[in-house]
mmCIF file of C-alpha atoms and ligand atoms in Angstrom:
data_model
loop_
_atom_site.group_PDB
_atom_site.id
_atom_site.type_symbol
_atom_site.label_atom_id
_atom_site.label_comp_id
_atom_site.label_asym_id
_atom_site.label_seq_id
_atom_site.Cartn_x
_atom_site.Cartn_y
_atom_site.Cartn_z
ATOM 1 C CA MET R 86 -231.765 128.299 -38.075
ATOM 2 C CA SER R 87 -235.581 130.573 -36.242
ATOM 3 C CA GLN R 88 -238.862 129.431 -37.327
ATOM 4 C CA GLN R 89 -242.224 130.481 -36.304
ATOM 5 C CA LEU R 90 -243.374 127.781 -33.722
ATOM 6 C CA GLY R 91 -247.469 127.314 -33.737
ATOM 7 C CA THR R 92 -249.960 129.326 -31.480
ATOM 8 C CA LEU R 93 -252.461 128.537 -28.723
ATOM 9 C CA GLU R 94 -255.024 129.754 -31.397
ATOM 10 C CA ASP R 95 -253.527 127.279 -33.983
ATOM 11 C CA LEU R 96 -255.070 124.133 -31.495
ATOM 12 C CA PRO R 97 -258.987 123.046 -31.757
ATOM 13 C CA GLU R 98 -261.600 124.288 -28.675
ATOM 14 C CA ASP R 99 -261.769 121.309 -26.964
ATOM 15 C CA TYR R 100 -258.369 119.920 -27.796
ATOM 16 C CA ARG R 101 -257.718 123.023 -25.310
ATOM 17 C CA THR R 102 -260.338 122.347 -22.925
ATOM 18 C CA ALA R 103 -259.037 119.084 -22.349
ATOM 19 C CA MET R 104 -255.675 120.273 -21.804
ATOM 20 C CA THR R 105 -256.757 122.541 -18.639
ATOM 21 C CA GLU R 106 -258.742 120.164 -17.397
ATOM 22 C CA ALA R 107 -256.017 117.384 -17.565
ATOM 23 C CA GLY R 108 -253.422 120.287 -15.987
ATOM 24 C CA VAL R 109 -250.893 120.589 -19.057
ATOM 25 C CA ALA R 110 -250.464 123.216 -21.269
ATOM 26 C CA PRO R 111 -248.167 123.244 -24.822
ATOM 27 C CA LEU R 112 -244.606 124.019 -24.411
ATOM 28 C CA TRP R 113 -243.878 125.048 -27.828
ATOM 29 C CA PRO R 114 -246.525 128.649 -27.689
ATOM 30 C CA MET R 115 -244.751 129.147 -24.738
ATOM 31 C CA MET R 116 -240.935 128.784 -25.388
ATOM 32 C CA ARG R 117 -239.437 131.742 -27.017
ATOM 33 C CA ASN R 118 -240.616 133.314 -23.723
ATOM 34 C CA VAL R 119 -238.637 131.563 -22.286
ATOM 35 C CA LEU R 120 -235.539 130.907 -24.061
ATOM 36 C CA PRO R 121 -234.964 133.829 -26.520
ATOM 37 C CA HIS R 122 -233.112 133.660 -29.223
ATOM 38 C CA ASP R 123 -229.228 134.548 -28.711
ATOM 39 C CA ALA R 124 -229.683 136.493 -25.422
ATOM 40 C CA PRO R 125 -232.189 137.124 -22.339
ATOM 41 C CA ASN R 126 -234.999 139.153 -22.669
ATOM 42 C CA PRO R 127 -235.168 140.913 -19.020
ATOM 43 C CA VAL R 128 -238.532 142.346 -17.167
ATOM 44 C CA THR R 129 -236.336 144.803 -15.106
ATOM 45 C CA LYS R 130 -235.636 148.036 -16.929
ATOM 46 C CA SER R 131 -233.387 150.627 -15.817
ATOM 47 C CA GLY R 132 -234.000 152.658 -12.446
ATOM 48 C CA HIS R 133 -232.933 155.803 -10.922
ATOM 49 C CA TRP R 134 -232.985 157.394 -7.867
ATOM 50 C CA ALA R 135 -231.940 160.261 -7.016
ATOM 51 C CA PHE R 136 -231.407 160.970 -3.193
ATOM 52 C CA ASP R 137 -232.690 164.495 -3.113
ATOM 53 C CA ALA R 138 -236.438 162.784 -3.888
ATOM 54 C CA VAL R 139 -235.355 159.480 -1.752
ATOM 55 C CA ARG R 140 -234.661 161.634 1.286
ATOM 56 C CA PRO R 141 -237.394 163.855 2.016
ATOM 57 C CA LEU R 142 -239.861 160.339 2.170
ATOM 58 C CA LEU R 143 -237.638 158.407 4.614
ATOM 59 C CA MET R 144 -237.112 162.034 6.953
ATOM 60 C CA ARG R 145 -241.099 161.892 6.644
ATOM 61 C CA ALA R 146 -241.281 158.190 7.447
ATOM 62 C CA GLY R 147 -239.247 159.114 10.336
ATOM 63 C CA GLU R 148 -242.355 161.143 11.486
ATOM 64 C CA LEU R 149 -244.643 158.609 10.684
ATOM 65 C CA THR R 150 -243.580 155.507 11.715
ATOM 66 C CA PRO R 151 -241.950 154.955 15.060
ATOM 67 C CA VAL R 152 -238.907 152.156 14.117
ATOM 68 C CA GLU R 153 -240.429 149.843 16.716
ATOM 69 C CA LYS R 154 -243.415 149.790 14.250
ATOM 70 C CA ALA R 155 -241.080 149.042 11.276
ATOM 71 C CA GLU R 156 -238.567 147.086 13.041
ATOM 72 C CA ARG R 157 -236.770 148.132 9.772
ATOM 73 C CA ARG R 158 -237.305 151.623 8.610
ATOM 74 C CA VAL R 159 -236.782 151.409 4.437
ATOM 75 C CA LEU R 160 -237.954 152.513 1.668
ATOM 76 C CA VAL R 161 -238.049 150.253 -1.514
ATOM 77 C CA LEU R 162 -236.607 151.028 -4.876
ATOM 78 C CA SER R 163 -238.920 149.213 -6.921
ATOM 79 C CA ASP R 164 -237.744 148.366 -10.892
ATOM 80 C CA PRO R 165 -239.674 150.644 -13.025
ATOM 81 C CA GLY R 166 -239.933 146.514 -15.005
ATOM 82 C CA ARG R 167 -242.085 145.451 -12.111
ATOM 83 C CA GLY R 168 -243.591 148.546 -10.860
ATOM 84 C CA THR R 169 -243.769 150.629 -7.886
ATOM 85 C CA GLY R 170 -243.927 147.512 -4.948
ATOM 86 C CA ALA R 171 -241.842 144.945 -6.860
ATOM 87 C CA MET R 172 -239.827 143.961 -3.624
ATOM 88 C CA GLN R 173 -236.844 143.982 -6.622
ATOM 89 C CA ALA R 174 -234.644 146.535 -8.623
ATOM 90 C CA THR R 175 -233.007 143.648 -10.710
ATOM 91 C CA SER R 176 -233.881 140.209 -11.316
ATOM 92 C CA SER R 177 -231.774 139.516 -8.083
ATOM 93 C CA ILE R 178 -230.876 142.478 -6.303
ATOM 94 C CA TYR R 179 -233.069 144.069 -4.146
ATOM 95 C CA LEU R 180 -231.941 147.683 -2.785
ATOM 96 C CA GLY R 181 -233.862 149.858 0.264
ATOM 97 C CA MET R 182 -232.864 153.243 1.703
ATOM 98 C CA GLN R 183 -232.721 152.353 5.406
ATOM 99 C CA LEU R 184 -233.287 155.299 8.241
ATOM 100 C CA LEU R 185 -231.826 155.288 11.793
ATOM 101 C CA LEU R 186 -232.471 158.460 14.134
ATOM 102 C CA PRO R 187 -230.312 158.948 16.606
ATOM 103 C CA GLY R 188 -231.103 156.705 19.863
ATOM 104 C CA GLU R 189 -232.783 154.547 17.763
ATOM 105 C CA SER R 190 -232.003 150.266 17.219
ATOM 106 C CA ALA R 191 -233.312 147.710 14.823
ATOM 107 C CA PRO R 192 -233.683 144.311 16.779
ATOM 108 C CA ALA R 193 -231.514 141.544 16.386
ATOM 109 C CA HIS R 194 -232.464 138.762 13.239
ATOM 110 C CA LYS R 195 -230.905 136.095 10.900
ATOM 111 C CA HIS R 196 -232.377 135.135 7.259
ATOM 112 C CA THR R 197 -231.158 132.683 4.758
ATOM 113 C CA PRO R 198 -230.525 135.876 2.437
ATOM 114 C CA SER R 199 -227.306 138.148 2.109
ATOM 115 C CA ALA R 200 -227.557 141.879 3.028
ATOM 116 C CA ALA R 201 -224.712 144.370 2.563
ATOM 117 C CA ARG R 202 -225.157 148.093 3.226
ATOM 118 C CA ILE R 203 -223.810 151.309 1.476
ATOM 119 C CA ILE R 204 -223.817 154.212 3.585
ATOM 120 C CA VAL R 205 -225.172 156.823 2.576
ATOM 121 C CA GLU R 206 -225.036 159.711 4.881
ATOM 122 C CA GLY R 207 -224.562 160.259 8.549
ATOM 123 C CA THR R 208 -221.791 159.121 11.801
ATOM 124 C CA GLY R 209 -222.751 156.924 14.833
ATOM 125 C CA GLY R 210 -224.169 154.154 13.279
ATOM 126 C CA TYR R 211 -223.166 151.174 13.394
ATOM 127 C CA THR R 212 -224.727 147.450 12.599
ATOM 128 C CA VAL R 213 -223.350 144.595 15.137
ATOM 129 C CA VAL R 214 -223.029 141.429 12.770
ATOM 130 C CA ASP R 215 -222.099 137.797 14.729
ATOM 131 C CA GLY R 216 -220.973 140.247 17.773
ATOM 132 C CA GLU R 217 -218.805 142.063 16.089
ATOM 133 C CA LYS R 218 -219.328 146.225 16.188
ATOM 134 C CA LEU R 219 -218.841 147.300 12.696
ATOM 135 C CA PRO R 220 -219.122 151.693 13.026
ATOM 136 C CA MET R 221 -220.394 152.642 9.569
ATOM 137 C CA GLU R 222 -219.489 155.976 8.052
ATOM 138 C CA GLU R 223 -220.282 157.296 4.494
ATOM 139 C CA GLY R 224 -219.275 154.930 1.567
ATOM 140 C CA ASP R 225 -218.181 152.276 4.139
ATOM 141 C CA LEU R 226 -219.440 148.854 2.492
ATOM 142 C CA VAL R 227 -220.739 146.754 5.519
ATOM 143 C CA LEU R 228 -221.871 142.603 4.987
ATOM 144 C CA THR R 229 -223.852 141.024 6.806
ATOM 145 C CA PRO R 230 -223.912 137.631 5.350
ATOM 146 C CA GLY R 231 -227.258 134.826 5.653
ATOM 147 C CA GLY R 232 -227.207 133.248 8.880
ATOM 148 C CA ASP R 233 -224.953 136.018 11.054
ATOM 149 C CA TRP R 234 -227.447 137.534 13.225
ATOM 150 C CA HIS R 235 -227.534 141.539 12.966
ATOM 151 C CA ASP R 236 -228.645 143.835 14.238
ATOM 152 C CA HIS R 237 -228.022 148.391 14.315
ATOM 153 C CA GLY R 238 -227.553 150.803 16.716
ATOM 154 C CA HIS R 239 -226.963 154.998 16.939
ATOM 155 C CA ASP R 240 -224.613 156.504 19.410
ATOM 156 C CA GLY R 241 -224.148 159.673 17.075
ATOM 157 C CA SER R 242 -226.415 162.897 16.665
ATOM 158 C CA ASP R 243 -227.873 162.898 13.173
ATOM 159 C CA PRO R 244 -229.883 160.337 10.839
ATOM 160 C CA VAL R 245 -227.987 157.188 9.975
ATOM 161 C CA ILE R 246 -228.773 156.416 6.356
ATOM 162 C CA TRP R 247 -228.024 153.621 4.185
ATOM 163 C CA LEU R 248 -228.364 151.679 1.261
ATOM 164 C CA ASP R 249 -229.014 147.583 1.892
ATOM 165 C CA ALA R 250 -228.476 144.923 -0.992
ATOM 166 C CA LEU R 251 -229.676 141.522 -1.080
ATOM 167 C CA ASP R 252 -229.999 138.739 -2.823
ATOM 168 C CA LEU R 253 -233.318 139.106 -1.184
ATOM 169 C CA PRO R 254 -235.611 138.116 -4.893
ATOM 170 C CA LEU R 255 -233.447 134.889 -5.545
ATOM 171 C CA PHE R 256 -234.692 133.151 -1.620
ATOM 172 C CA VAL R 257 -238.349 134.445 -2.621
ATOM 173 C CA TYR R 258 -237.515 132.770 -5.802
ATOM 174 C CA LEU R 259 -236.686 129.340 -4.305
ATOM 175 C CA GLU R 260 -238.834 129.860 -1.385
ATOM 176 C CA GLY R 261 -235.930 129.781 1.097
ATOM 177 C CA SER R 262 -236.523 133.546 1.957
ATOM 178 C CA TYR R 263 -236.957 133.640 6.497
ATOM 179 C CA ALA R 264 -235.697 135.522 9.168
ATOM 180 C CA ILE R 265 -234.872 134.916 12.676
ATOM 181 C CA GLU R 266 -235.550 136.969 15.072
ATOM 182 C CA GLY R 267 -232.809 136.995 18.756
ATOM 183 C CA GLU R 268 -232.135 139.367 21.439
ATOM 184 C CA LEU R 269 -229.610 142.615 20.955
ATOM 185 C CA GLN R 270 -226.234 140.780 20.852
ATOM 186 C CA ALA R 271 -223.127 141.159 23.270
ATOM 187 C CA GLN R 272 -220.531 142.677 21.518
ATOM 188 C CA ARG R 273 -217.197 142.128 21.999
ATOM 189 C CA ASN R 274 -215.282 145.231 22.766
ATOM 190 C CA ARG R 275 -212.380 146.049 20.074
ATOM 191 C CA PRO R 276 -212.186 147.738 16.659
ATOM 192 C CA ASP R 277 -213.439 145.587 14.298
ATOM 193 C CA ALA R 278 -211.435 142.786 11.519
ATOM 194 C CA SER R 279 -210.410 145.450 9.058
ATOM 195 C CA GLU R 280 -208.710 147.770 11.939
ATOM 196 C CA VAL R 281 -207.018 144.582 13.784
ATOM 197 C CA GLU R 282 -206.445 141.390 11.933
ATOM 198 C CA TYR R 283 -207.240 142.903 8.065
ATOM 199 C CA ARG R 284 -205.000 146.470 8.163
ATOM 200 C CA ALA R 285 -203.469 145.979 4.770
ATOM 201 C CA ALA R 286 -203.699 144.397 2.160
ATOM 202 C CA GLY R 287 -201.624 141.075 1.420
ATOM 203 C CA LEU R 288 -201.553 140.502 5.112
ATOM 204 C CA ALA R 289 -203.058 137.848 6.871
ATOM 205 C CA PRO R 290 -203.086 136.354 10.063
ATOM 206 C CA SER R 291 -200.685 133.885 10.392
ATOM 207 C CA ARG R 292 -202.309 130.044 10.946
ATOM 208 C CA ARG R 293 -201.923 127.142 12.440
ATOM 209 C CA LEU R 294 -202.443 123.191 11.333
ATOM 210 C CA ASP R 295 -205.566 123.546 13.949
ATOM 211 C CA SER R 296 -206.517 127.075 13.613
ATOM 212 C CA SER R 297 -209.716 128.109 11.737
ATOM 213 C CA VAL R 298 -211.449 131.073 9.438
ATOM 214 C CA ARG R 299 -214.013 133.037 9.632
ATOM 215 C CA ARG R 300 -216.400 132.210 7.011
ATOM 216 C CA TYR R 301 -216.740 135.764 6.257
ATOM 217 C CA PRO R 302 -213.422 137.317 7.974
ATOM 218 C CA MET R 303 -213.817 140.836 7.098
ATOM 219 C CA MET R 304 -217.307 142.464 7.130
ATOM 220 C CA ARG R 305 -216.934 145.866 7.046
ATOM 221 C CA TYR R 306 -214.600 148.011 4.066
ATOM 222 C CA PRO R 307 -213.554 151.304 5.110
ATOM 223 C CA TRP R 308 -214.427 153.626 2.411
ATOM 224 C CA VAL R 309 -211.219 156.160 3.079
ATOM 225 C CA LYS R 310 -209.064 153.191 2.155
ATOM 226 C CA THR R 311 -211.278 151.948 -1.164
ATOM 227 C CA GLU R 312 -211.177 155.598 -1.796
ATOM 228 C CA ALA R 313 -207.167 155.919 -0.999
ATOM 229 C CA ALA R 314 -206.648 152.882 -3.491
ATOM 230 C CA LEU R 315 -208.517 153.892 -6.020
ATOM 231 C CA ARG R 316 -206.603 157.191 -6.519
ATOM 232 C CA GLN R 317 -203.360 155.189 -6.810
ATOM 233 C CA MET R 318 -204.888 153.140 -8.908
ATOM 234 C CA ALA R 319 -205.713 156.158 -11.260
ATOM 235 C CA LYS R 320 -202.706 157.884 -10.401
ATOM 236 C CA TYR R 321 -200.279 155.256 -11.076
ATOM 237 C CA GLY R 322 -202.805 151.851 -12.792
ATOM 238 C CA ASP R 323 -202.241 151.127 -16.544
ATOM 239 C CA ASP R 324 -204.592 152.795 -18.582
ATOM 240 C CA GLY R 325 -208.833 152.612 -18.414
ATOM 241 C CA ILE R 326 -210.958 153.292 -15.729
ATOM 242 C CA ALA R 327 -209.555 152.272 -11.812
ATOM 243 C CA GLU R 328 -211.642 149.569 -10.865
ATOM 244 C CA LEU R 329 -211.436 147.330 -7.456
ATOM 245 C CA ASP R 330 -213.529 144.435 -6.314
ATOM 246 C CA TYR R 331 -214.167 144.010 -2.941
ATOM 247 C CA ILE R 332 -212.553 140.117 -1.966
ATOM 248 C CA ASN R 333 -212.564 138.347 0.935
ATOM 249 C CA PRO R 334 -208.871 138.541 2.325
ATOM 250 C CA GLU R 335 -208.356 135.219 3.566
ATOM 251 C CA THR R 336 -209.875 133.589 -0.488
ATOM 252 C CA GLY R 337 -208.988 136.095 -2.427
ATOM 253 C CA GLN R 338 -213.419 135.407 -3.542
ATOM 254 C CA ASP R 339 -215.924 137.386 -3.773
ATOM 255 C CA VAL R 340 -217.721 138.738 -0.380
ATOM 256 C CA LEU R 341 -220.822 137.154 -0.248
ATOM 257 C CA PRO R 342 -221.726 133.606 -2.183
ATOM 258 C CA THR R 343 -224.604 136.031 -4.936
ATOM 259 C CA MET R 344 -223.938 138.937 -4.579
ATOM 260 C CA GLY R 345 -220.596 141.049 -5.449
ATOM 261 C CA PHE R 346 -218.914 144.654 -5.652
ATOM 262 C CA THR R 347 -216.946 147.038 -7.539
ATOM 263 C CA ALA R 348 -216.273 150.542 -6.643
ATOM 264 C CA MET R 349 -215.122 153.218 -9.690
ATOM 265 C CA MET R 350 -213.119 155.864 -9.799
ATOM 266 C CA LEU R 351 -214.158 158.171 -12.926
ATOM 267 C CA ASN R 352 -212.207 161.264 -13.397
ATOM 268 C CA ALA R 353 -213.815 164.651 -14.659
ATOM 269 C CA GLY R 354 -214.314 164.460 -18.377
ATOM 270 C CA GLN R 355 -213.561 160.600 -18.280
ATOM 271 C CA ILE R 356 -216.187 158.283 -20.039
ATOM 272 C CA ASP R 357 -216.804 154.436 -19.402
ATOM 273 C CA SER R 358 -218.228 151.922 -21.804
ATOM 274 C CA PRO R 359 -217.797 148.168 -20.574
ATOM 275 C CA PRO R 360 -218.536 144.773 -22.788
ATOM 276 C CA LEU R 361 -221.742 144.265 -22.269
ATOM 277 C CA ARG R 362 -221.748 142.004 -19.008
ATOM 278 C CA SER R 363 -224.310 139.367 -18.499
ATOM 279 C CA ALA R 364 -224.781 140.499 -14.637
ATOM 280 C CA SER R 365 -227.092 143.195 -13.886
ATOM 281 C CA ALA R 366 -226.444 145.733 -11.834
ATOM 282 C CA ALA R 367 -226.845 148.685 -8.836
ATOM 283 C CA PHE R 368 -225.006 152.066 -9.076
ATOM 284 C CA HIS R 369 -224.650 153.538 -5.698
ATOM 285 C CA VAL R 370 -223.207 157.033 -6.085
ATOM 286 C CA VAL R 371 -220.853 157.516 -3.711
ATOM 287 C CA ARG R 372 -219.137 161.379 -4.566
ATOM 288 C CA GLY R 373 -219.339 163.070 -7.861
ATOM 289 C CA ARG R 374 -221.715 163.884 -10.379
ATOM 290 C CA GLY R 375 -222.366 162.707 -14.357
ATOM 291 C CA THR R 376 -224.327 160.918 -16.769
ATOM 292 C CA SER R 377 -224.837 157.504 -17.652
ATOM 293 C CA VAL R 378 -227.039 156.157 -20.299
ATOM 294 C CA VAL R 379 -228.195 152.172 -19.811
ATOM 295 C CA ASN R 380 -230.284 150.878 -22.895
ATOM 296 C CA GLY R 381 -230.284 154.250 -24.802
ATOM 297 C CA GLN R 382 -232.259 156.160 -21.093
ATOM 298 C CA THR R 383 -229.937 158.910 -20.288
ATOM 299 C CA ILE R 384 -229.360 159.539 -16.331
ATOM 300 C CA HIS R 385 -227.614 161.925 -15.103
ATOM 301 C CA TRP R 386 -226.957 161.467 -11.469
ATOM 302 C CA GLY R 387 -225.528 163.213 -8.272
ATOM 303 C CA PRO R 388 -224.395 162.716 -5.160
ATOM 304 C CA LYS R 389 -225.990 160.134 -3.234
ATOM 305 C CA ASP R 390 -228.143 158.322 -5.980
ATOM 306 C CA THR R 391 -228.351 155.484 -6.842
ATOM 307 C CA PHE R 392 -229.256 153.241 -10.510
ATOM 308 C CA THR R 393 -229.728 150.095 -12.171
ATOM 309 C CA ALA R 394 -229.192 148.214 -14.992
ATOM 310 C CA PRO R 395 -230.787 144.610 -16.377
ATOM 311 C CA VAL R 396 -228.253 141.892 -17.651
ATOM 312 C CA PHE R 397 -226.680 142.842 -20.974
ATOM 313 C CA ALA R 398 -226.905 146.383 -21.159
ATOM 314 C CA ASP R 399 -225.421 148.628 -22.812
ATOM 315 C CA ILE R 400 -223.812 151.181 -20.383
ATOM 316 C CA THR R 401 -221.967 154.102 -20.969
ATOM 317 C CA HIS R 402 -220.710 156.551 -17.892
ATOM 318 C CA THR R 403 -220.034 160.329 -18.351
ATOM 319 C CA ALA R 404 -218.495 162.022 -15.187
ATOM 320 C CA GLU R 405 -218.865 165.518 -15.059
ATOM 321 C CA GLU R 406 -216.022 165.475 -12.104
ATOM 322 C CA GLU R 407 -214.210 163.587 -9.787
ATOM 323 C CA SER R 408 -216.585 160.580 -8.984
ATOM 324 C CA PHE R 409 -216.830 157.359 -7.172
ATOM 325 C CA LEU R 410 -219.458 154.779 -7.475
ATOM 326 C CA VAL R 411 -220.295 151.463 -6.307
ATOM 327 C CA ARG R 412 -221.795 149.177 -9.016
ATOM 328 C CA VAL R 413 -223.505 145.678 -6.884
ATOM 329 C CA HIS R 414 -224.090 142.779 -9.618
ATOM 330 C CA ASP R 415 -225.287 139.391 -9.519
ATOM 331 C CA ARG R 416 -221.479 138.163 -11.247
ATOM 332 C CA PRO R 417 -220.916 135.818 -8.599
ATOM 333 C CA LEU R 418 -224.193 134.143 -8.698
ATOM 334 C CA GLN R 419 -223.393 133.791 -12.963
ATOM 335 C CA ASP R 420 -220.249 132.986 -12.303
ATOM 336 C CA LYS R 421 -221.064 129.628 -9.903
ATOM 337 C CA LEU R 422 -223.822 128.713 -12.395
ATOM 338 C CA GLY R 423 -221.152 128.614 -14.714
ATOM 339 C CA TYR R 424 -222.739 131.383 -17.493
ATOM 340 C CA TYR R 425 -220.924 134.937 -16.772
ATOM 341 C CA GLU R 426 -220.794 136.720 -20.098
ATOM 342 C CA GLU R 427 -219.126 139.483 -21.333
ATOM 343 C CA ARG R 428 -219.812 140.665 -25.259
ATOM 344 C CA ALA R 429 -218.345 143.166 -27.013
ATOM 345 C CA LYS R 430 -219.869 146.436 -27.932
HETATM 346 FE FE1 FE2 A 540 -231.559 142.354 8.738
#
């Protein structure tokens, strides 16, 4: 049963002053703020970043700020609920659009938060993670797990742009966020694991009892393979939307500890109205065009756009043409904390 709780103003002035001096405060006037009934009351608001609007600003940053002055040349996608400059797009997900120009490199570092990139534009860029050179092609998902050294380089002739997704807000909140700088890594002279050990789903290197497996065995998920798999799912899968989760090929678990990635294909005219999920989400449009309604707010999206949804958002996607989206979400974190939930609409 819900009942009206007492307010701060109900209390005598001298008592309030005495409490402040003692460094204490009454819980009851604030309790509903931190424990609202039935569902959270998110600060996060749905945001939409049209690539057509962000790209010119990013290119201008390329003229104004040499990469040596920026280290990482990034424009942060700030949650409208927290305001421009907020270092987060949802409660737990940071998003930034990064530009690397031909010939540029970004120095090696490692940090406590985990990151993943979805490549938005350009060819010839690469990330080196833990000595493994990961080419970056449009739509690829590239992981830079927390604690792993990574640097970027660019051998191509056109700008390369990618979307960074990090669990940074979580680490900032925990006062656990920091980075260590290092020298550029020596690269192993071989293709990445997606082209060697994990070329085909269902096959992994044979193990001996004493062999060890890297915690993050595959750090690049080439878009060409994802798209081909989605197309087969759309053609032959059960009814519904073709959706594929990115998983660690050795464990079948999520690719990173707190962030999950799910690729989705919508045919022209197809509508997706998922249940209300307790996870927050960012949607990146790899290709296509359509409309999404998020908590009553209509977002018209096009190729390479990014938009977000807070926890428990009521979302309906409608594709105007064949569309591919990647959803970044914090379901793995919520699973670990034991409260991930889906509610029927
Ligand atoms: Fe980094």
